[in-house]
Amino acid sequence: MALKTFRPLTPTSRFKALPAFDEITKSKPEQSLLTVKKRSGGRNNNGRITTRHIGGGHKQKYRLIDFKRKKHDVAAEVIGIEYDPNRSARIALIKYTDGEKSYILAPIGLTVGAKIVAGENVAPEIGNALPLKSIPLGASIHNVELTPGRGGQIARSAGQQVILNNREAGYALVKLPSGEIRKINENAYATIGQVGNVDHMNVSSGKAGRSRWQGVRPTVRGMVMNPVDHPMGGGQGKSKGGGGRHHPMSPWGQLSKGFKTRRKHKSSNTFIVERRKPKKK
């Protein structure tokens, strides 16, 4: 994927860098794989805002993505690479030999006309889905299941990949994008390759309006609010909250820097071999 830049004729175009959509080969989605995407505007059933900074934006239809790849040992052909407004990655429309169509995440190197398949004994090639016990060590994978049969949950956004490090005692040791090393059941499925659209992280909107198109509303810093509205508000002039040094926190008093929110005795702790940040000695 490439980014396109613009001549700085206006303040908007000066730093703008948008996707070039070079990899897109199909402009209209498959109607049979679309469903309605309802909007809440960040409100709950009482009409009260429970998640701030959400609202507006362009209408979108949800694309039904096959994260499970349950159709084993049936070959499929890639018909087209499409844009998906609901995720940062591109999606690929595939058609099985029996005529069924499906959407999958498009990895780097997957092209129109390529043949892909899922199963235990298939070749570890780009786009193929295999259980972790059948994937060569050191391979880059994405759309990794945490529980066999549940569907891929790890490494699904643009540019993400997981590295298969080792296998032992019925588990595969994988290195996640965060650097964490985790044990996953070796029967869990994963797809070969790295998720495409790797330049997504370098996109620069150039203007606030593009965020509004995406349904993102403005955010006001707590430090510029009044004390009645935020713990960090108030003070004479520009202060670090309340006229003195105040630790950053949310409007409801939750510390926002360095405060650990993960439960101490979470059941999945036993599967984490190495944390993403080493412990300080």
Short mmCIF file of N, CA and C in Angstrom, two decimals, residues 76-203:
data_model
loop_
_atom_site.label_atom_id
_atom_site.label_comp_id
_atom_site.label_asym_id
_atom_site.label_seq_id
_atom_site.Cartn_x
_atom_site.Cartn_y
_atom_site.Cartn_z
N ALA A 76 -10.51 -22.17 -2.58
CA ALA A 76 -11.24 -20.95 -2.91
C ALA A 76 -10.33 -20.05 -3.74
N GLU A 77 -10.96 -19.26 -4.59
CA GLU A 77 -10.21 -18.32 -5.43
C GLU A 77 -10.50 -16.90 -4.99
N VAL A 78 -9.47 -16.07 -4.97
CA VAL A 78 -9.63 -14.66 -4.60
C VAL A 78 -10.23 -13.91 -5.78
N ILE A 79 -11.41 -13.33 -5.57
CA ILE A 79 -12.11 -12.60 -6.63
C ILE A 79 -11.68 -11.13 -6.65
N GLY A 80 -11.51 -10.55 -5.47
CA GLY A 80 -11.15 -9.14 -5.43
C GLY A 80 -10.70 -8.71 -4.04
N ILE A 81 -9.98 -7.59 -3.99
CA ILE A 81 -9.55 -6.97 -2.75
C ILE A 81 -10.40 -5.71 -2.57
N GLU A 82 -11.02 -5.57 -1.41
CA GLU A 82 -11.97 -4.47 -1.19
C GLU A 82 -11.59 -3.63 0.03
N TYR A 83 -12.16 -2.43 0.05
CA TYR A 83 -12.06 -1.53 1.21
C TYR A 83 -13.16 -1.89 2.20
N ASP A 84 -12.83 -1.86 3.49
CA ASP A 84 -13.82 -2.11 4.53
C ASP A 84 -13.83 -0.92 5.47
N PRO A 85 -14.96 -0.19 5.56
CA PRO A 85 -15.01 1.00 6.41
C PRO A 85 -15.00 0.68 7.90
N ASN A 86 -15.17 -0.60 8.26
CA ASN A 86 -15.27 -0.97 9.67
C ASN A 86 -13.95 -1.40 10.29
N ARG A 87 -12.87 -1.46 9.49
CA ARG A 87 -11.58 -1.92 10.01
C ARG A 87 -10.45 -1.26 9.24
N SER A 88 -9.26 -1.31 9.80
CA SER A 88 -8.11 -0.70 9.16
C SER A 88 -7.53 -1.57 8.05
N ALA A 89 -7.76 -2.88 8.12
CA ALA A 89 -7.23 -3.79 7.11
C ALA A 89 -8.12 -3.82 5.88
N ARG A 90 -7.56 -4.29 4.77
CA ARG A 90 -8.35 -4.56 3.57
C ARG A 90 -8.93 -5.97 3.68
N ILE A 91 -9.98 -6.23 2.94
CA ILE A 91 -10.60 -7.55 2.96
C ILE A 91 -10.59 -8.14 1.55
N ALA A 92 -10.57 -9.46 1.49
CA ALA A 92 -10.55 -10.17 0.21
C ALA A 92 -11.83 -10.97 0.06
N LEU A 93 -12.45 -10.84 -1.10
CA LEU A 93 -13.63 -11.65 -1.42
C LEU A 93 -13.17 -12.92 -2.10
N ILE A 94 -13.55 -14.06 -1.51
CA ILE A 94 -13.14 -15.35 -2.07
C ILE A 94 -14.37 -16.16 -2.48
N LYS A 95 -14.18 -17.04 -3.43
CA LYS A 95 -15.27 -17.89 -3.92
C LYS A 95 -14.79 -19.33 -3.92
N TYR A 96 -15.51 -20.18 -3.15
CA TYR A 96 -15.16 -21.60 -3.06
C TYR A 96 -15.60 -22.34 -4.32
N THR A 97 -15.06 -23.54 -4.47
CA THR A 97 -15.38 -24.33 -5.67
C THR A 97 -16.85 -24.73 -5.72
N ASP A 98 -17.53 -24.74 -4.55
CA ASP A 98 -18.94 -25.07 -4.53
C ASP A 98 -19.83 -23.84 -4.75
N GLY A 99 -19.21 -22.69 -5.02
CA GLY A 99 -19.97 -21.48 -5.34
C GLY A 99 -20.19 -20.52 -4.19
N GLU A 100 -19.89 -20.93 -2.96
CA GLU A 100 -20.10 -20.05 -1.81
C GLU A 100 -19.05 -18.94 -1.78
N LYS A 101 -19.49 -17.74 -1.42
CA LYS A 101 -18.59 -16.59 -1.32
C LYS A 101 -18.39 -16.21 0.15
N SER A 102 -17.24 -15.62 0.40
CA SER A 102 -16.92 -15.25 1.77
C SER A 102 -15.89 -14.13 1.77
N TYR A 103 -15.82 -13.40 2.88
CA TYR A 103 -14.80 -12.36 3.08
C TYR A 103 -13.77 -12.87 4.08
N ILE A 104 -12.49 -12.58 3.81
CA ILE A 104 -11.42 -12.83 4.77
C ILE A 104 -10.54 -11.58 4.84
N LEU A 105 -9.70 -11.48 5.86
CA LEU A 105 -8.73 -10.39 5.93
C LEU A 105 -7.69 -10.60 4.84
N ALA A 106 -7.29 -9.52 4.18
CA ALA A 106 -6.34 -9.62 3.07
C ALA A 106 -4.92 -9.44 3.58
N PRO A 107 -4.09 -10.51 3.55
CA PRO A 107 -2.69 -10.37 3.96
C PRO A 107 -1.83 -9.79 2.84
N ILE A 108 -0.62 -9.39 3.18
CA ILE A 108 0.32 -8.88 2.17
C ILE A 108 0.65 -9.98 1.17
N GLY A 109 0.58 -9.67 -0.10
CA GLY A 109 0.94 -10.63 -1.13
C GLY A 109 -0.21 -11.43 -1.70
N LEU A 110 -1.40 -11.29 -1.12
CA LEU A 110 -2.56 -12.00 -1.65
C LEU A 110 -3.12 -11.21 -2.84
N THR A 111 -3.19 -11.84 -4.00
CA THR A 111 -3.61 -11.16 -5.22
C THR A 111 -4.85 -11.83 -5.81
N VAL A 112 -5.50 -11.12 -6.70
CA VAL A 112 -6.68 -11.66 -7.38
C VAL A 112 -6.26 -12.86 -8.21
N GLY A 113 -7.05 -13.94 -8.12
CA GLY A 113 -6.75 -15.16 -8.84
C GLY A 113 -6.00 -16.19 -8.03
N ALA A 114 -5.50 -15.80 -6.85
CA ALA A 114 -4.76 -16.73 -6.00
C ALA A 114 -5.71 -17.78 -5.43
N LYS A 115 -5.18 -18.97 -5.20
CA LYS A 115 -5.94 -20.08 -4.62
C LYS A 115 -5.57 -20.22 -3.15
N ILE A 116 -6.57 -20.28 -2.29
CA ILE A 116 -6.31 -20.46 -0.87
C ILE A 116 -7.19 -21.58 -0.34
N VAL A 117 -6.78 -22.15 0.80
CA VAL A 117 -7.53 -23.27 1.38
C VAL A 117 -7.23 -23.32 2.88
N ALA A 118 -8.14 -23.89 3.63
CA ALA A 118 -7.97 -24.07 5.07
C ALA A 118 -8.03 -25.56 5.39
N GLY A 119 -7.22 -25.99 6.34
CA GLY A 119 -7.22 -27.39 6.73
C GLY A 119 -5.94 -27.75 7.47
N GLU A 120 -5.89 -28.99 8.00
CA GLU A 120 -4.74 -29.43 8.79
C GLU A 120 -3.53 -29.75 7.93
N ASN A 121 -3.76 -30.23 6.72
CA ASN A 121 -2.65 -30.74 5.92
C ASN A 121 -2.37 -29.90 4.67
N VAL A 122 -2.76 -28.62 4.70
CA VAL A 122 -2.53 -27.77 3.53
C VAL A 122 -1.15 -27.12 3.63
N ALA A 123 -0.68 -26.60 2.53
CA ALA A 123 0.65 -25.97 2.50
C ALA A 123 0.62 -24.64 3.26
N PRO A 124 1.69 -24.32 3.98
CA PRO A 124 1.74 -23.05 4.73
C PRO A 124 2.06 -21.87 3.81
N GLU A 125 1.10 -21.52 2.96
CA GLU A 125 1.28 -20.43 2.01
C GLU A 125 0.38 -19.26 2.37
N ILE A 126 0.67 -18.09 1.80
CA ILE A 126 -0.06 -16.86 2.12
C ILE A 126 -1.56 -17.06 1.93
N GLY A 127 -2.33 -16.74 2.98
CA GLY A 127 -3.78 -16.83 2.91
C GLY A 127 -4.36 -18.15 3.36
N ASN A 128 -3.53 -19.19 3.47
CA ASN A 128 -4.03 -20.49 3.92
C ASN A 128 -4.16 -20.50 5.45
N ALA A 129 -5.18 -21.20 5.96
CA ALA A 129 -5.42 -21.29 7.40
C ALA A 129 -5.10 -22.70 7.87
N LEU A 130 -4.28 -22.81 8.92
CA LEU A 130 -3.85 -24.08 9.46
C LEU A 130 -3.88 -24.03 10.98
N PRO A 131 -3.97 -25.21 11.63
CA PRO A 131 -3.78 -25.22 13.09
C PRO A 131 -2.33 -24.92 13.42
N LEU A 132 -2.09 -24.38 14.59
CA LEU A 132 -0.73 -23.98 14.97
C LEU A 132 0.25 -25.15 14.96
N LYS A 133 -0.24 -26.36 15.18
CA LYS A 133 0.65 -27.52 15.20
C LYS A 133 1.18 -27.87 13.81
N SER A 134 0.53 -27.33 12.76
CA SER A 134 0.95 -27.64 11.39
C SER A 134 1.73 -26.50 10.74
N ILE A 135 1.94 -25.41 11.45
CA ILE A 135 2.62 -24.24 10.88
C ILE A 135 4.10 -24.30 11.24
N PRO A 136 5.00 -24.05 10.28
CA PRO A 136 6.43 -24.08 10.59
C PRO A 136 6.82 -23.02 11.61
N LEU A 137 7.80 -23.34 12.46
CA LEU A 137 8.26 -22.39 13.46
C LEU A 137 8.91 -21.18 12.77
N GLY A 138 8.69 -20.02 13.36
CA GLY A 138 9.23 -18.79 12.79
C GLY A 138 8.34 -18.13 11.76
N ALA A 139 7.21 -18.75 11.44
CA ALA A 139 6.32 -18.20 10.42
C ALA A 139 5.55 -17.00 10.95
N SER A 140 5.24 -16.07 10.04
CA SER A 140 4.40 -14.91 10.39
C SER A 140 2.94 -15.31 10.16
N ILE A 141 2.10 -15.09 11.15
CA ILE A 141 0.69 -15.48 11.06
C ILE A 141 -0.18 -14.34 11.56
N HIS A 142 -1.46 -14.42 11.25
CA HIS A 142 -2.43 -13.44 11.74
C HIS A 142 -3.76 -14.13 11.94
N ASN A 143 -4.76 -13.38 12.44
CA ASN A 143 -6.10 -13.94 12.68
C ASN A 143 -6.00 -15.22 13.51
N VAL A 144 -5.32 -15.13 14.64
CA VAL A 144 -5.02 -16.30 15.47
C VAL A 144 -6.14 -16.51 16.49
N GLU A 145 -6.58 -17.77 16.61
CA GLU A 145 -7.60 -18.11 17.60
C GLU A 145 -6.97 -18.23 18.98
N LEU A 146 -7.69 -17.82 20.01
CA LEU A 146 -7.28 -18.07 21.38
C LEU A 146 -7.85 -19.38 21.88
N THR A 147 -9.06 -19.71 21.42
CA THR A 147 -9.71 -20.97 21.75
C THR A 147 -10.08 -21.66 20.45
N PRO A 148 -9.72 -22.92 20.26
CA PRO A 148 -10.03 -23.61 19.00
C PRO A 148 -11.52 -23.57 18.68
N GLY A 149 -11.82 -23.12 17.46
CA GLY A 149 -13.21 -23.07 17.00
C GLY A 149 -13.92 -21.76 17.26
N ARG A 150 -13.34 -20.88 18.06
CA ARG A 150 -14.00 -19.61 18.39
C ARG A 150 -13.85 -18.59 17.27
N GLY A 151 -12.80 -18.71 16.50
CA GLY A 151 -12.52 -17.72 15.46
C GLY A 151 -11.34 -16.85 15.85
N GLY A 152 -10.67 -16.30 14.86
CA GLY A 152 -9.48 -15.50 15.11
C GLY A 152 -9.78 -14.26 15.93
N GLN A 153 -8.92 -13.99 16.92
CA GLN A 153 -9.09 -12.83 17.80
C GLN A 153 -7.83 -11.96 17.87
N ILE A 154 -6.68 -12.54 17.51
CA ILE A 154 -5.41 -11.82 17.65
C ILE A 154 -4.88 -11.45 16.27
N ALA A 155 -4.26 -10.26 16.19
CA ALA A 155 -3.59 -9.77 14.97
C ALA A 155 -4.55 -9.70 13.79
N ARG A 156 -5.54 -8.80 13.92
CA ARG A 156 -6.52 -8.64 12.83
C ARG A 156 -6.50 -7.24 12.22
N SER A 157 -5.75 -6.30 12.81
CA SER A 157 -5.74 -4.95 12.27
C SER A 157 -4.59 -4.77 11.29
N ALA A 158 -4.57 -3.64 10.60
CA ALA A 158 -3.63 -3.41 9.51
C ALA A 158 -2.18 -3.56 9.97
N GLY A 159 -1.40 -4.33 9.20
CA GLY A 159 0.03 -4.46 9.46
C GLY A 159 0.42 -5.39 10.58
N GLN A 160 -0.54 -6.03 11.25
CA GLN A 160 -0.22 -6.86 12.41
C GLN A 160 0.23 -8.26 11.99
N GLN A 161 1.10 -8.84 12.81
CA GLN A 161 1.53 -10.21 12.62
C GLN A 161 1.96 -10.81 13.95
N VAL A 162 1.87 -12.12 14.04
CA VAL A 162 2.30 -12.88 15.22
C VAL A 162 3.36 -13.85 14.75
N ILE A 163 4.40 -14.05 15.56
CA ILE A 163 5.48 -14.97 15.21
C ILE A 163 5.33 -16.25 16.03
N LEU A 164 5.32 -17.39 15.35
CA LEU A 164 5.25 -18.69 16.03
C LEU A 164 6.65 -19.07 16.48
N ASN A 165 6.89 -19.08 17.80
CA ASN A 165 8.25 -19.31 18.33
C ASN A 165 8.56 -20.78 18.60
N ASN A 166 7.60 -21.47 19.23
CA ASN A 166 7.92 -22.82 19.70
C ASN A 166 6.65 -23.60 19.94
N ARG A 167 6.79 -24.89 20.19
CA ARG A 167 5.67 -25.75 20.59
C ARG A 167 6.12 -26.68 21.70
N GLU A 168 5.25 -26.83 22.71
CA GLU A 168 5.59 -27.73 23.81
C GLU A 168 4.34 -28.13 24.55
N ALA A 169 4.22 -29.42 24.86
CA ALA A 169 3.16 -29.97 25.71
C ALA A 169 1.76 -29.57 25.24
N GLY A 170 1.52 -29.64 23.94
CA GLY A 170 0.19 -29.35 23.41
C GLY A 170 -0.11 -27.88 23.23
N TYR A 171 0.86 -27.02 23.47
CA TYR A 171 0.67 -25.58 23.31
C TYR A 171 1.71 -25.02 22.34
N ALA A 172 1.32 -23.96 21.67
CA ALA A 172 2.24 -23.21 20.81
C ALA A 172 2.59 -21.91 21.53
N LEU A 173 3.87 -21.54 21.48
CA LEU A 173 4.31 -20.28 22.05
C LEU A 173 4.43 -19.26 20.94
N VAL A 174 3.65 -18.21 21.04
CA VAL A 174 3.63 -17.19 19.99
C VAL A 174 4.00 -15.84 20.58
N LYS A 175 4.69 -15.05 19.78
CA LYS A 175 5.05 -13.69 20.19
C LYS A 175 4.06 -12.72 19.56
N LEU A 176 3.31 -12.02 20.39
CA LEU A 176 2.27 -11.12 19.93
C LEU A 176 2.86 -9.79 19.49
N PRO A 177 2.09 -8.97 18.76
CA PRO A 177 2.60 -7.67 18.32
C PRO A 177 3.08 -6.78 19.47
N SER A 178 2.53 -6.96 20.68
CA SER A 178 2.94 -6.15 21.82
C SER A 178 4.27 -6.59 22.40
N GLY A 179 4.77 -7.75 21.96
CA GLY A 179 5.99 -8.31 22.54
C GLY A 179 5.72 -9.39 23.56
N GLU A 180 4.47 -9.55 23.95
CA GLU A 180 4.10 -10.58 24.91
C GLU A 180 4.24 -11.97 24.28
N ILE A 181 4.75 -12.91 25.04
CA ILE A 181 4.83 -14.31 24.60
C ILE A 181 3.76 -15.09 25.34
N ARG A 182 2.95 -15.80 24.59
CA ARG A 182 1.76 -16.43 25.16
C ARG A 182 1.60 -17.85 24.66
N LYS A 183 1.07 -18.72 25.54
CA LYS A 183 0.76 -20.09 25.14
C LYS A 183 -0.66 -20.17 24.59
N ILE A 184 -0.80 -20.82 23.43
CA ILE A 184 -2.11 -21.02 22.80
C ILE A 184 -2.22 -22.49 22.41
N ASN A 185 -3.39 -23.06 22.58
CA ASN A 185 -3.64 -24.45 22.20
C ASN A 185 -3.19 -24.69 20.77
N GLU A 186 -2.42 -25.76 20.55
CA GLU A 186 -1.86 -26.01 19.22
C GLU A 186 -2.91 -26.40 18.18
N ASN A 187 -4.14 -26.65 18.61
CA ASN A 187 -5.22 -26.95 17.67
C ASN A 187 -5.94 -25.70 17.19
N ALA A 188 -5.58 -24.55 17.75
CA ALA A 188 -6.19 -23.30 17.32
C ALA A 188 -5.68 -22.94 15.93
N TYR A 189 -6.57 -22.38 15.12
CA TYR A 189 -6.23 -22.05 13.74
C TYR A 189 -5.64 -20.64 13.64
N ALA A 190 -4.81 -20.46 12.63
CA ALA A 190 -4.25 -19.14 12.30
C ALA A 190 -4.04 -19.09 10.80
N THR A 191 -3.94 -17.90 10.26
CA THR A 191 -3.76 -17.70 8.82
C THR A 191 -2.34 -17.24 8.55
N ILE A 192 -1.75 -17.78 7.51
CA ILE A 192 -0.36 -17.47 7.16
C ILE A 192 -0.27 -16.07 6.56
N GLY A 193 0.76 -15.32 6.98
CA GLY A 193 1.03 -14.01 6.41
C GLY A 193 0.79 -12.87 7.39
N GLN A 194 1.17 -11.69 6.95
CA GLN A 194 0.98 -10.46 7.72
C GLN A 194 -0.19 -9.68 7.14
N VAL A 195 -1.02 -9.12 8.01
CA VAL A 195 -2.17 -8.35 7.54
C VAL A 195 -1.69 -7.18 6.69
N GLY A 196 -2.39 -6.92 5.59
CA GLY A 196 -1.98 -5.88 4.66
C GLY A 196 -2.27 -4.48 5.15
N ASN A 197 -2.11 -3.52 4.25
CA ASN A 197 -2.33 -2.09 4.53
C ASN A 197 -1.41 -1.61 5.64
N VAL A 198 -0.12 -1.94 5.53
CA VAL A 198 0.84 -1.66 6.60
C VAL A 198 1.08 -0.17 6.79
N ASP A 199 0.79 0.66 5.81
CA ASP A 199 1.03 2.10 5.94
C ASP A 199 -0.12 2.82 6.64
N HIS A 200 -1.08 2.07 7.15
CA HIS A 200 -2.23 2.71 7.80
C HIS A 200 -1.79 3.59 8.97
N MET A 201 -0.74 3.18 9.66
CA MET A 201 -0.27 3.93 10.82
C MET A 201 0.30 5.29 10.43
N ASN A 202 0.64 5.48 9.17
CA ASN A 202 1.23 6.74 8.71
C ASN A 202 0.22 7.69 8.08
N VAL A 203 -1.05 7.31 8.09
CA VAL A 203 -2.08 8.16 7.51
C VAL A 203 -2.26 9.41 8.37
#
